[in-house]
Amino acid sequence: MSELQKKSSARSAQTKRALKEAFCRLYLKQPINKIAITELCRIAGYNRSTFYQYYLDLDDILLEIETETLTYIATHRKTVHTSDSNFISELMELYEQQKVYMDAMLGPHSTPRFLDNLLQFAVQGNSDFDLRPDDPYFPYLVEFRYQGALSIFRLWLRRKRDLPFADLLAFIQKRYQI
């Protein structure tokens, strides 16, 4: 790759990052159908034509952010989960590293698609269940434990981390000792 191509590639990556971060800031505050591309571009510091060089529409940028966030989670998660609190601990570590994206993806306008995929990552490799995966109650247990833990984490974020993280983990652990 030539030096010119490297600079162009770096500039494209910087432009896309600015557009995605601007989208995330807006998406955290309002649903996608209320976001104006003009406003997004103003925040990012680019014009509308630049947005359309990279994305078809707002759904396209949202899908890219969701996919990149899930890919980041998949490549950075630990290989063994032993409890719901470990899921939340890992989520917290990833959150700290990808705050702008995670705030938006876990915010009030999260898509069910993203949340469902996130929960699938949590379940993979978990052996902490007292039921086998072929048990008819297994999906219900998974939904109860992980959806509940994820909802508690999202509430904690919405409440601006009003509890120390260690207390939140202890709370989750205590509630899941059934």
PDB file of C-alpha atoms in Angstrom:
ATOM      1  CA  MET A   1       0.000   0.000   0.000  1.00  0.00           C
ATOM      2  CA  SER A   2       1.406   3.373  -0.992  1.00  0.00           C
ATOM      3  CA  GLU A   3       1.813   6.263   1.440  1.00  0.00           C
ATOM      4  CA  LEU A   4      -1.045   8.109  -0.283  1.00  0.00           C
ATOM      5  CA  GLN A   5      -3.331   5.093   0.093  1.00  0.00           C
ATOM      6  CA  LYS A   6      -2.392   4.787   3.781  1.00  0.00           C
ATOM      7  CA  LYS A   7      -3.251   8.455   4.395  1.00  0.00           C
ATOM      8  CA  SER A   8      -6.522   8.105   2.499  1.00  0.00           C
ATOM      9  CA  SER A   9      -7.418   4.962   4.460  1.00  0.00           C
ATOM     10  CA  ALA A  10      -6.584   6.639   7.774  1.00  0.00           C
ATOM     11  CA  ARG A  11      -8.649   9.699   6.790  1.00  0.00           C
ATOM     12  CA  SER A  12     -11.609   7.470   5.856  1.00  0.00           C
ATOM     13  CA  ALA A  13     -11.375   5.624   9.175  1.00  0.00           C
ATOM     14  CA  GLN A  14     -11.234   8.948  11.050  1.00  0.00           C
ATOM     15  CA  THR A  15     -14.258  10.271   9.134  1.00  0.00           C
ATOM     16  CA  LYS A  16     -16.297   7.122   9.778  1.00  0.00           C
ATOM     17  CA  ARG A  17     -15.347   7.173  13.470  1.00  0.00           C
ATOM     18  CA  ALA A  18     -16.487  10.803  13.766  1.00  0.00           C
ATOM     19  CA  LEU A  19     -19.790  10.012  12.027  1.00  0.00           C
ATOM     20  CA  LYS A  20     -20.385   6.939  14.221  1.00  0.00           C
ATOM     21  CA  GLU A  21     -19.570   8.801  17.429  1.00  0.00           C
ATOM     22  CA  ALA A  22     -21.902  11.647  16.451  1.00  0.00           C
ATOM     23  CA  PHE A  23     -24.613   9.095  15.680  1.00  0.00           C
ATOM     24  CA  CYS A  24     -24.095   7.429  19.059  1.00  0.00           C
ATOM     25  CA  ARG A  25     -24.377  10.723  20.936  1.00  0.00           C
ATOM     26  CA  LEU A  26     -27.679  11.448  19.182  1.00  0.00           C
ATOM     27  CA  TYR A  27     -28.975   7.861  19.447  1.00  0.00           C
ATOM     28  CA  LEU A  28     -28.441   7.891  23.181  1.00  0.00           C
ATOM     29  CA  LYS A  29     -30.854  10.837  23.424  1.00  0.00           C
ATOM     30  CA  GLN A  30     -33.456   9.953  20.802  1.00  0.00           C
ATOM     31  CA  PRO A  31     -34.733   7.081  18.675  1.00  0.00           C
ATOM     32  CA  ILE A  32     -33.317   6.611  15.204  1.00  0.00           C
ATOM     33  CA  ASN A  33     -36.455   7.978  13.515  1.00  0.00           C
ATOM     34  CA  LYS A  34     -35.884  11.330  15.267  1.00  0.00           C
ATOM     35  CA  ILE A  35     -32.250  11.694  14.196  1.00  0.00           C
ATOM     36  CA  ALA A  36     -31.569  14.032  11.300  1.00  0.00           C
ATOM     37  CA  ILE A  37     -28.583  13.282   9.093  1.00  0.00           C
ATOM     38  CA  THR A  38     -27.962  17.031   8.855  1.00  0.00           C
ATOM     39  CA  GLU A  39     -27.630  17.277  12.645  1.00  0.00           C
ATOM     40  CA  LEU A  40     -25.422  14.176  12.799  1.00  0.00           C
ATOM     41  CA  CYS A  41     -23.117  15.650  10.155  1.00  0.00           C
ATOM     42  CA  ARG A  42     -23.000  19.023  11.911  1.00  0.00           C
ATOM     43  CA  ILE A  43     -21.893  17.329  15.152  1.00  0.00           C
ATOM     44  CA  ALA A  44     -19.325  15.201  13.312  1.00  0.00           C
ATOM     45  CA  GLY A  45     -18.010  18.189  11.380  1.00  0.00           C
ATOM     46  CA  TYR A  46     -18.824  16.902   7.903  1.00  0.00           C
ATOM     47  CA  ASN A  47     -21.459  17.591   5.269  1.00  0.00           C
ATOM     48  CA  ARG A  48     -24.315  15.326   4.176  1.00  0.00           C
ATOM     49  CA  SER A  49     -22.533  14.166   1.045  1.00  0.00           C
ATOM     50  CA  THR A  50     -19.715  12.805   3.208  1.00  0.00           C
ATOM     51  CA  PHE A  51     -22.229  10.779   5.205  1.00  0.00           C
ATOM     52  CA  TYR A  52     -23.593   9.261   1.990  1.00  0.00           C
ATOM     53  CA  GLN A  53     -20.094   8.344   0.815  1.00  0.00           C
ATOM     54  CA  TYR A  54     -19.998   5.825   3.653  1.00  0.00           C
ATOM     55  CA  TYR A  55     -23.603   4.958   4.533  1.00  0.00           C
ATOM     56  CA  LEU A  56     -26.906   4.435   2.749  1.00  0.00           C
ATOM     57  CA  ASP A  57     -28.988   5.746   5.636  1.00  0.00           C
ATOM     58  CA  LEU A  58     -29.198   5.826   9.428  1.00  0.00           C
ATOM     59  CA  ASP A  59     -30.121   2.145   9.638  1.00  0.00           C
ATOM     60  CA  ASP A  60     -26.907   1.350   7.779  1.00  0.00           C
ATOM     61  CA  ILE A  61     -24.708   3.239  10.258  1.00  0.00           C
ATOM     62  CA  LEU A  62     -26.610   1.685  13.198  1.00  0.00           C
ATOM     63  CA  LEU A  63     -26.092  -1.818  11.815  1.00  0.00           C
ATOM     64  CA  GLU A  64     -22.372  -1.152  11.343  1.00  0.00           C
ATOM     65  CA  ILE A  65     -22.026   0.103  14.917  1.00  0.00           C
ATOM     66  CA  GLU A  66     -23.947  -2.871  16.302  1.00  0.00           C
ATOM     67  CA  THR A  67     -21.867  -5.308  14.262  1.00  0.00           C
ATOM     68  CA  GLU A  68     -18.566  -3.689  15.235  1.00  0.00           C
ATOM     69  CA  THR A  69     -19.568  -3.572  18.911  1.00  0.00           C
ATOM     70  CA  LEU A  70     -20.587  -7.232  18.925  1.00  0.00           C
ATOM     71  CA  THR A  71     -17.409  -8.181  17.061  1.00  0.00           C
ATOM     72  CA  TYR A  72     -15.366  -6.243  19.609  1.00  0.00           C
ATOM     73  CA  ILE A  73     -17.150  -8.041  22.438  1.00  0.00           C
ATOM     74  CA  ALA A  74     -16.669 -11.426  20.776  1.00  0.00           C
ATOM     75  CA  THR A  75     -12.949 -10.901  20.288  1.00  0.00           C
ATOM     76  CA  HIS A  76     -12.271  -9.380  23.714  1.00  0.00           C
ATOM     77  CA  ARG A  77     -14.430 -11.483  26.001  1.00  0.00           C
ATOM     78  CA  LYS A  78     -12.908 -14.064  28.242  1.00  0.00           C
ATOM     79  CA  THR A  79     -13.354 -17.658  27.174  1.00  0.00           C
ATOM     80  CA  VAL A  80     -15.016 -19.009  30.311  1.00  0.00           C
ATOM     81  CA  HIS A  81     -18.024 -17.640  32.116  1.00  0.00           C
ATOM     82  CA  THR A  82     -18.880 -19.029  35.494  1.00  0.00           C
ATOM     83  CA  SER A  83     -21.633 -16.746  36.675  1.00  0.00           C
ATOM     84  CA  ASP A  84     -23.956 -13.913  35.795  1.00  0.00           C
ATOM     85  CA  SER A  85     -21.755 -11.506  37.725  1.00  0.00           C
ATOM     86  CA  ASN A  86     -18.795 -12.490  35.512  1.00  0.00           C
ATOM     87  CA  PHE A  87     -20.951 -11.628  32.491  1.00  0.00           C
ATOM     88  CA  ILE A  88     -21.616  -8.216  34.020  1.00  0.00           C
ATOM     89  CA  SER A  89     -17.934  -7.798  34.994  1.00  0.00           C
ATOM     90  CA  GLU A  90     -16.863  -8.530  31.437  1.00  0.00           C
ATOM     91  CA  LEU A  91     -19.555  -6.237  30.100  1.00  0.00           C
ATOM     92  CA  MET A  92     -18.277  -3.499  32.400  1.00  0.00           C
ATOM     93  CA  GLU A  93     -14.690  -3.946  31.177  1.00  0.00           C
ATOM     94  CA  LEU A  94     -15.850  -3.777  27.570  1.00  0.00           C
ATOM     95  CA  TYR A  95     -18.074  -0.835  28.403  1.00  0.00           C
ATOM     96  CA  GLU A  96     -15.121   1.113  29.788  1.00  0.00           C
ATOM     97  CA  GLN A  97     -13.127   0.478  26.605  1.00  0.00           C
ATOM     98  CA  GLN A  98     -15.962   1.297  24.181  1.00  0.00           C
ATOM     99  CA  LYS A  99     -18.023   3.775  26.217  1.00  0.00           C
ATOM    100  CA  VAL A 100     -19.393   5.924  23.370  1.00  0.00           C
ATOM    101  CA  TYR A 101     -20.663   2.912  21.444  1.00  0.00           C
ATOM    102  CA  MET A 102     -21.802   0.899  24.455  1.00  0.00           C
ATOM    103  CA  ASP A 103     -23.750   3.854  25.894  1.00  0.00           C
ATOM    104  CA  ALA A 104     -25.698   4.079  22.653  1.00  0.00           C
ATOM    105  CA  MET A 105     -26.101   0.337  22.095  1.00  0.00           C
ATOM    106  CA  LEU A 106     -27.258  -0.283  25.685  1.00  0.00           C
ATOM    107  CA  GLY A 107     -29.214   2.962  25.934  1.00  0.00           C
ATOM    108  CA  PRO A 108     -32.953   3.498  25.916  1.00  0.00           C
ATOM    109  CA  HIS A 109     -33.256   3.050  22.151  1.00  0.00           C
ATOM    110  CA  SER A 110     -31.326  -0.230  21.871  1.00  0.00           C
ATOM    111  CA  THR A 111     -32.559  -2.598  19.226  1.00  0.00           C
ATOM    112  CA  PRO A 112     -33.812  -6.031  20.265  1.00  0.00           C
ATOM    113  CA  ARG A 113     -31.450  -7.431  17.612  1.00  0.00           C
ATOM    114  CA  PHE A 114     -28.400  -6.032  19.400  1.00  0.00           C
ATOM    115  CA  LEU A 115     -29.557  -7.077  22.872  1.00  0.00           C
ATOM    116  CA  ASP A 116     -30.411 -10.597  21.701  1.00  0.00           C
ATOM    117  CA  ASN A 117     -27.002 -10.974  20.061  1.00  0.00           C
ATOM    118  CA  LEU A 118     -25.291  -9.641  23.171  1.00  0.00           C
ATOM    119  CA  LEU A 119     -27.083 -12.237  25.285  1.00  0.00           C
ATOM    120  CA  GLN A 120     -25.977 -14.978  22.884  1.00  0.00           C
ATOM    121  CA  PHE A 121     -22.357 -14.038  23.596  1.00  0.00           C
ATOM    122  CA  ALA A 122     -23.048 -14.296  27.316  1.00  0.00           C
ATOM    123  CA  VAL A 123     -24.500 -17.779  27.047  1.00  0.00           C
ATOM    124  CA  GLN A 124     -21.766 -19.241  24.831  1.00  0.00           C
ATOM    125  CA  GLY A 125     -19.523 -21.488  26.857  1.00  0.00           C
ATOM    126  CA  ASN A 126     -21.361 -21.003  30.126  1.00  0.00           C
ATOM    127  CA  SER A 127     -21.475 -24.116  32.252  1.00  0.00           C
ATOM    128  CA  ASP A 128     -22.978 -22.542  35.351  1.00  0.00           C
ATOM    129  CA  PHE A 129     -26.495 -23.750  34.643  1.00  0.00           C
ATOM    130  CA  ASP A 130     -28.112 -26.560  36.540  1.00  0.00           C
ATOM    131  CA  LEU A 131     -29.926 -27.600  33.357  1.00  0.00           C
ATOM    132  CA  ARG A 132     -28.572 -29.139  30.176  1.00  0.00           C
ATOM    133  CA  PRO A 133     -29.050 -27.218  26.899  1.00  0.00           C
ATOM    134  CA  ASP A 134     -31.485 -29.881  25.648  1.00  0.00           C
ATOM    135  CA  ASP A 135     -33.742 -29.429  28.682  1.00  0.00           C
ATOM    136  CA  PRO A 136     -37.005 -27.679  27.647  1.00  0.00           C
ATOM    137  CA  TYR A 137     -36.590 -25.202  30.536  1.00  0.00           C
ATOM    138  CA  PHE A 138     -33.047 -24.231  29.551  1.00  0.00           C
ATOM    139  CA  PRO A 139     -34.043 -21.266  27.308  1.00  0.00           C
ATOM    140  CA  TYR A 140     -36.227 -19.908  30.101  1.00  0.00           C
ATOM    141  CA  LEU A 141     -33.396 -20.086  32.602  1.00  0.00           C
ATOM    142  CA  VAL A 142     -31.051 -18.339  30.190  1.00  0.00           C
ATOM    143  CA  GLU A 143     -33.590 -15.591  29.534  1.00  0.00           C
ATOM    144  CA  PHE A 144     -34.286 -15.102  33.230  1.00  0.00           C
ATOM    145  CA  ARG A 145     -30.681 -14.947  34.340  1.00  0.00           C
ATOM    146  CA  TYR A 146     -29.045 -12.982  31.564  1.00  0.00           C
ATOM    147  CA  GLN A 147     -31.885 -10.701  30.588  1.00  0.00           C
ATOM    148  CA  GLY A 148     -32.288  -9.801  34.243  1.00  0.00           C
ATOM    149  CA  ALA A 149     -28.578  -9.153  34.745  1.00  0.00           C
ATOM    150  CA  LEU A 150     -28.398  -7.093  31.545  1.00  0.00           C
ATOM    151  CA  SER A 151     -31.463  -5.066  32.553  1.00  0.00           C
ATOM    152  CA  ILE A 152     -29.910  -4.332  35.944  1.00  0.00           C
ATOM    153  CA  PHE A 153     -26.683  -3.197  34.235  1.00  0.00           C
ATOM    154  CA  ARG A 154     -28.607  -0.954  31.825  1.00  0.00           C
ATOM    155  CA  LEU A 155     -30.585   0.557  34.704  1.00  0.00           C
ATOM    156  CA  TRP A 156     -27.338   1.231  36.552  1.00  0.00           C
ATOM    157  CA  LEU A 157     -26.001   3.064  33.482  1.00  0.00           C
ATOM    158  CA  ARG A 158     -29.219   5.093  33.121  1.00  0.00           C
ATOM    159  CA  ARG A 159     -28.978   6.032  36.796  1.00  0.00           C
ATOM    160  CA  LYS A 160     -25.487   7.359  36.136  1.00  0.00           C
ATOM    161  CA  ARG A 161     -23.721   4.601  38.104  1.00  0.00           C
ATOM    162  CA  ASP A 162     -25.417   5.526  41.357  1.00  0.00           C
ATOM    163  CA  LEU A 163     -24.000   2.452  43.144  1.00  0.00           C
ATOM    164  CA  PRO A 164     -20.388   1.340  43.383  1.00  0.00           C
ATOM    165  CA  PHE A 165     -19.779  -1.380  40.802  1.00  0.00           C
ATOM    166  CA  ALA A 166     -18.744  -3.910  43.467  1.00  0.00           C
ATOM    167  CA  ASP A 167     -22.088  -3.363  45.228  1.00  0.00           C
ATOM    168  CA  LEU A 168     -23.952  -3.884  41.968  1.00  0.00           C
ATOM    169  CA  LEU A 169     -22.145  -7.181  41.388  1.00  0.00           C
ATOM    170  CA  ALA A 170     -22.857  -8.333  44.938  1.00  0.00           C
ATOM    171  CA  PHE A 171     -26.515  -7.453  44.466  1.00  0.00           C
ATOM    172  CA  ILE A 172     -26.730  -9.474  41.241  1.00  0.00           C
ATOM    173  CA  GLN A 173     -24.953 -12.458  42.783  1.00  0.00           C
ATOM    174  CA  LYS A 174     -27.246 -12.459  45.788  1.00  0.00           C
ATOM    175  CA  ARG A 175     -30.385 -12.285  43.664  1.00  0.00           C
ATOM    176  CA  TYR A 176     -29.360 -15.204  41.493  1.00  0.00           C
ATOM    177  CA  GLN A 177     -28.640 -17.603  44.319  1.00  0.00           C
ATOM    178  CA  ILE A 178     -31.834 -19.587  43.915  1.00  0.00           C
TER     179      ILE A 178
END
